[in-house]
């Protein structure tokens, strides 16, 4: 049998992957969100976690695994046009005071996560929401297809 392709792209640090796992588990278990990892956006950016809620709400979570990771990466405002709420997520050992006070903040480890500060709601325009929902439906179906038929790449 052929080896199944990996869903993660392996660019993330072990710390970022642990935070990602905890955030995705938390959003699914506590908020009934379905989560996607590493979602390409139409502006060329890639969301670390994109979560789709039961009422169609879209949250984006940008994972920062260290102070340096946060300091060198200033692309995060580019994600806010693609979600209803934006959050940073950090590991427990990273100081929460480095993050902007007016953005959502989560803390996560390899098992779970918690919201430290709720992200502000900024509803997507209907046309953008429709485009995002279509993109997520196709992305999810494509990822399942690759898992089911890895030779059809």
PDB file of C-alpha atoms in Angstrom:
ATOM      1  CA  UNK A   1       0.000   0.000   0.000  1.00  0.00           C
ATOM      2  CA  UNK A   2       1.251   3.491  -0.844  1.00  0.00           C
ATOM      3  CA  UNK A   3       2.240   5.819   1.976  1.00  0.00           C
ATOM      4  CA  UNK A   4      -0.494   8.326   2.749  1.00  0.00           C
ATOM      5  CA  UNK A   5       0.412  11.977   2.185  1.00  0.00           C
ATOM      6  CA  UNK A   6       0.831  14.218   5.198  1.00  0.00           C
ATOM      7  CA  UNK A   7      -1.863  16.819   5.810  1.00  0.00           C
ATOM      8  CA  UNK A   8       0.551  19.216   7.516  1.00  0.00           C
ATOM      9  CA  UNK A   9       3.248  20.844   5.397  1.00  0.00           C
ATOM     10  CA  UNK A  10       6.037  20.288   7.971  1.00  0.00           C
ATOM     11  CA  UNK A  11       7.176  23.933   8.009  1.00  0.00           C
ATOM     12  CA  UNK A  12       5.943  24.446  11.560  1.00  0.00           C
ATOM     13  CA  UNK A  13       8.123  24.039  14.614  1.00  0.00           C
ATOM     14  CA  UNK A  14       7.257  21.294  17.110  1.00  0.00           C
ATOM     15  CA  UNK A  15       5.975  24.019  19.455  1.00  0.00           C
ATOM     16  CA  UNK A  16       3.692  25.481  16.776  1.00  0.00           C
ATOM     17  CA  UNK A  17       2.334  22.017  15.956  1.00  0.00           C
ATOM     18  CA  UNK A  18       1.517  21.411  19.630  1.00  0.00           C
ATOM     19  CA  UNK A  19      -0.301  24.748  19.869  1.00  0.00           C
ATOM     20  CA  UNK A  20      -2.131  23.992  16.617  1.00  0.00           C
ATOM     21  CA  UNK A  21      -3.312  20.607  17.907  1.00  0.00           C
ATOM     22  CA  UNK A  22      -4.556  22.064  21.191  1.00  0.00           C
ATOM     23  CA  UNK A  23      -6.318  24.982  19.486  1.00  0.00           C
ATOM     24  CA  UNK A  24      -8.045  22.725  16.974  1.00  0.00           C
ATOM     25  CA  UNK A  25      -9.167  20.297  19.698  1.00  0.00           C
ATOM     26  CA  UNK A  26     -10.463  23.152  21.844  1.00  0.00           C
ATOM     27  CA  UNK A  27     -12.398  24.812  19.030  1.00  0.00           C
ATOM     28  CA  UNK A  28     -13.991  21.510  18.055  1.00  0.00           C
ATOM     29  CA  UNK A  29     -14.841  20.329  21.567  1.00  0.00           C
ATOM     30  CA  UNK A  30     -15.790  23.609  23.245  1.00  0.00           C
ATOM     31  CA  UNK A  31     -17.265  25.590  20.346  1.00  0.00           C
ATOM     32  CA  UNK A  32     -18.340  22.979  17.745  1.00  0.00           C
ATOM     33  CA  UNK A  33     -16.022  24.481  15.119  1.00  0.00           C
ATOM     34  CA  UNK A  34     -14.547  22.430  12.269  1.00  0.00           C
ATOM     35  CA  UNK A  35     -10.910  23.356  11.777  1.00  0.00           C
ATOM     36  CA  UNK A  36      -8.576  23.456   8.824  1.00  0.00           C
ATOM     37  CA  UNK A  37      -4.814  23.787   9.161  1.00  0.00           C
ATOM     38  CA  UNK A  38      -2.661  25.726   6.702  1.00  0.00           C
ATOM     39  CA  UNK A  39      -5.369  27.322   4.562  1.00  0.00           C
ATOM     40  CA  UNK A  40      -4.185  29.314   1.540  1.00  0.00           C
ATOM     41  CA  UNK A  41      -6.026  32.619   1.146  1.00  0.00           C
ATOM     42  CA  UNK A  42      -6.657  34.590  -2.042  1.00  0.00           C
ATOM     43  CA  UNK A  43      -4.216  37.322  -0.943  1.00  0.00           C
ATOM     44  CA  UNK A  44      -1.314  34.846  -0.988  1.00  0.00           C
ATOM     45  CA  UNK A  45      -1.212  34.365   2.787  1.00  0.00           C
ATOM     46  CA  UNK A  46      -1.737  31.048   4.559  1.00  0.00           C
ATOM     47  CA  UNK A  47      -3.840  30.860   7.728  1.00  0.00           C
ATOM     48  CA  UNK A  48      -2.367  28.607  10.426  1.00  0.00           C
ATOM     49  CA  UNK A  49      -5.832  27.563  11.607  1.00  0.00           C
ATOM     50  CA  UNK A  50      -9.124  28.492   9.997  1.00  0.00           C
ATOM     51  CA  UNK A  51     -12.189  27.437  11.978  1.00  0.00           C
ATOM     52  CA  UNK A  52     -15.742  27.224  10.665  1.00  0.00           C
ATOM     53  CA  UNK A  53     -18.490  27.552  13.256  1.00  0.00           C
ATOM     54  CA  UNK A  54     -21.943  25.976  13.336  1.00  0.00           C
ATOM     55  CA  UNK A  55     -23.590  29.184  12.108  1.00  0.00           C
ATOM     56  CA  UNK A  56     -21.057  29.750   9.329  1.00  0.00           C
ATOM     57  CA  UNK A  57     -18.803  32.072  11.319  1.00  0.00           C
ATOM     58  CA  UNK A  58     -15.129  31.998  10.374  1.00  0.00           C
ATOM     59  CA  UNK A  59     -12.283  32.465  12.835  1.00  0.00           C
ATOM     60  CA  UNK A  60      -8.604  32.624  11.911  1.00  0.00           C
ATOM     61  CA  UNK A  61      -5.919  31.744  14.447  1.00  0.00           C
ATOM     62  CA  UNK A  62      -2.317  32.855  13.862  1.00  0.00           C
ATOM     63  CA  UNK A  63       0.106  30.752  15.893  1.00  0.00           C
ATOM     64  CA  UNK A  64       3.177  32.407  17.375  1.00  0.00           C
ATOM     65  CA  UNK A  65       5.567  29.953  18.988  1.00  0.00           C
ATOM     66  CA  UNK A  66       8.184  32.414  20.283  1.00  0.00           C
ATOM     67  CA  UNK A  67       8.964  36.085  20.806  1.00  0.00           C
ATOM     68  CA  UNK A  68      11.148  36.099  17.688  1.00  0.00           C
ATOM     69  CA  UNK A  69       8.364  34.474  15.649  1.00  0.00           C
ATOM     70  CA  UNK A  70       6.033  37.304  16.678  1.00  0.00           C
ATOM     71  CA  UNK A  71       8.591  40.081  16.168  1.00  0.00           C
ATOM     72  CA  UNK A  72       9.633  39.119  12.636  1.00  0.00           C
ATOM     73  CA  UNK A  73       6.155  38.345  11.294  1.00  0.00           C
ATOM     74  CA  UNK A  74       4.056  41.404  10.551  1.00  0.00           C
ATOM     75  CA  UNK A  75       1.713  39.840   8.001  1.00  0.00           C
ATOM     76  CA  UNK A  76      -1.026  39.054  10.506  1.00  0.00           C
ATOM     77  CA  UNK A  77      -3.237  42.089   9.687  1.00  0.00           C
ATOM     78  CA  UNK A  78      -3.642  40.583   6.198  1.00  0.00           C
ATOM     79  CA  UNK A  79      -5.739  37.746   7.665  1.00  0.00           C
ATOM     80  CA  UNK A  80      -8.426  39.959   9.159  1.00  0.00           C
ATOM     81  CA  UNK A  81     -10.210  40.483   5.817  1.00  0.00           C
ATOM     82  CA  UNK A  82     -10.940  36.738   5.690  1.00  0.00           C
ATOM     83  CA  UNK A  83     -12.575  36.085   9.056  1.00  0.00           C
ATOM     84  CA  UNK A  84     -15.245  37.212  11.488  1.00  0.00           C
ATOM     85  CA  UNK A  85     -12.815  36.981  14.415  1.00  0.00           C
ATOM     86  CA  UNK A  86      -9.027  36.923  14.539  1.00  0.00           C
ATOM     87  CA  UNK A  87      -6.875  35.394  17.280  1.00  0.00           C
ATOM     88  CA  UNK A  88      -3.253  34.862  18.079  1.00  0.00           C
ATOM     89  CA  UNK A  89      -2.395  31.565  19.763  1.00  0.00           C
ATOM     90  CA  UNK A  90       0.662  31.026  21.927  1.00  0.00           C
ATOM     91  CA  UNK A  91       2.263  28.265  23.975  1.00  0.00           C
ATOM     92  CA  UNK A  92       1.942  28.541  27.785  1.00  0.00           C
ATOM     93  CA  UNK A  93       5.550  29.679  28.231  1.00  0.00           C
ATOM     94  CA  UNK A  94       5.255  32.713  25.907  1.00  0.00           C
ATOM     95  CA  UNK A  95       4.453  36.043  27.596  1.00  0.00           C
ATOM     96  CA  UNK A  96       0.902  37.125  26.659  1.00  0.00           C
ATOM     97  CA  UNK A  97       1.825  40.808  27.047  1.00  0.00           C
ATOM     98  CA  UNK A  98       3.699  40.849  23.710  1.00  0.00           C
ATOM     99  CA  UNK A  99       0.432  40.581  21.768  1.00  0.00           C
ATOM    100  CA  UNK A 100      -1.751  43.566  20.821  1.00  0.00           C
ATOM    101  CA  UNK A 101      -4.434  44.233  23.439  1.00  0.00           C
ATOM    102  CA  UNK A 102      -7.137  44.689  20.823  1.00  0.00           C
ATOM    103  CA  UNK A 103      -6.720  41.237  19.203  1.00  0.00           C
ATOM    104  CA  UNK A 104      -8.010  37.868  20.348  1.00  0.00           C
ATOM    105  CA  UNK A 105      -5.600  35.599  22.200  1.00  0.00           C
ATOM    106  CA  UNK A 106      -5.543  31.867  22.924  1.00  0.00           C
ATOM    107  CA  UNK A 107      -3.080  29.714  24.818  1.00  0.00           C
ATOM    108  CA  UNK A 108      -2.628  26.122  23.733  1.00  0.00           C
ATOM    109  CA  UNK A 109      -0.530  23.033  24.221  1.00  0.00           C
ATOM    110  CA  UNK A 110      -0.647  19.582  22.674  1.00  0.00           C
ATOM    111  CA  UNK A 111      -3.821  18.638  24.533  1.00  0.00           C
ATOM    112  CA  UNK A 112      -6.138  21.635  24.769  1.00  0.00           C
ATOM    113  CA  UNK A 113      -6.387  25.410  24.592  1.00  0.00           C
ATOM    114  CA  UNK A 114      -8.267  28.307  26.147  1.00  0.00           C
ATOM    115  CA  UNK A 115      -9.347  31.751  25.055  1.00  0.00           C
ATOM    116  CA  UNK A 116      -7.554  34.391  27.106  1.00  0.00           C
ATOM    117  CA  UNK A 117      -9.130  37.282  25.212  1.00  0.00           C
ATOM    118  CA  UNK A 118     -12.001  37.071  22.724  1.00  0.00           C
ATOM    119  CA  UNK A 119     -11.288  38.490  19.296  1.00  0.00           C
ATOM    120  CA  UNK A 120     -13.433  41.373  18.163  1.00  0.00           C
ATOM    121  CA  UNK A 121     -16.264  40.481  15.825  1.00  0.00           C
ATOM    122  CA  UNK A 122     -16.065  42.008  12.371  1.00  0.00           C
ATOM    123  CA  UNK A 123     -18.604  40.308  10.131  1.00  0.00           C
ATOM    124  CA  UNK A 124     -17.462  39.312   6.667  1.00  0.00           C
ATOM    125  CA  UNK A 125     -19.240  40.818   3.683  1.00  0.00           C
ATOM    126  CA  UNK A 126     -21.737  38.327   2.174  1.00  0.00           C
ATOM    127  CA  UNK A 127     -19.740  37.907  -1.048  1.00  0.00           C
ATOM    128  CA  UNK A 128     -16.508  37.231   0.862  1.00  0.00           C
ATOM    129  CA  UNK A 129     -18.300  34.768   3.167  1.00  0.00           C
ATOM    130  CA  UNK A 130     -19.713  32.888   0.172  1.00  0.00           C
ATOM    131  CA  UNK A 131     -16.266  32.729  -1.453  1.00  0.00           C
ATOM    132  CA  UNK A 132     -14.672  31.508   1.783  1.00  0.00           C
ATOM    133  CA  UNK A 133     -17.317  28.828   2.374  1.00  0.00           C
ATOM    134  CA  UNK A 134     -16.892  27.546  -1.183  1.00  0.00           C
ATOM    135  CA  UNK A 135     -13.108  27.534  -0.756  1.00  0.00           C
ATOM    136  CA  UNK A 136     -13.357  25.592   2.508  1.00  0.00           C
ATOM    137  CA  UNK A 137     -15.768  23.042   1.044  1.00  0.00           C
ATOM    138  CA  UNK A 138     -13.465  22.423  -1.908  1.00  0.00           C
ATOM    139  CA  UNK A 139     -10.326  22.366   0.240  1.00  0.00           C
ATOM    140  CA  UNK A 140     -11.832  19.831   2.631  1.00  0.00           C
ATOM    141  CA  UNK A 141     -13.053  17.610  -0.189  1.00  0.00           C
ATOM    142  CA  UNK A 142      -9.685  17.804  -1.925  1.00  0.00           C
ATOM    143  CA  UNK A 143      -7.793  16.872   1.246  1.00  0.00           C
ATOM    144  CA  UNK A 144     -10.051  13.864   1.758  1.00  0.00           C
ATOM    145  CA  UNK A 145      -9.584  12.849  -1.883  1.00  0.00           C
ATOM    146  CA  UNK A 146      -5.786  12.926  -1.525  1.00  0.00           C
ATOM    147  CA  UNK A 147      -6.025  10.745   1.590  1.00  0.00           C
ATOM    148  CA  UNK A 148      -8.347   8.283  -0.122  1.00  0.00           C
ATOM    149  CA  UNK A 149      -6.474   8.194  -3.431  1.00  0.00           C
ATOM    150  CA  UNK A 150      -2.868   9.306  -2.873  1.00  0.00           C
ATOM    151  CA  UNK A 151      -1.801   8.038  -6.295  1.00  0.00           C
ATOM    152  CA  UNK A 152      -4.069  10.555  -8.058  1.00  0.00           C
ATOM    153  CA  UNK A 153      -1.790  13.510  -7.329  1.00  0.00           C
TER     154      UNK A 153
END
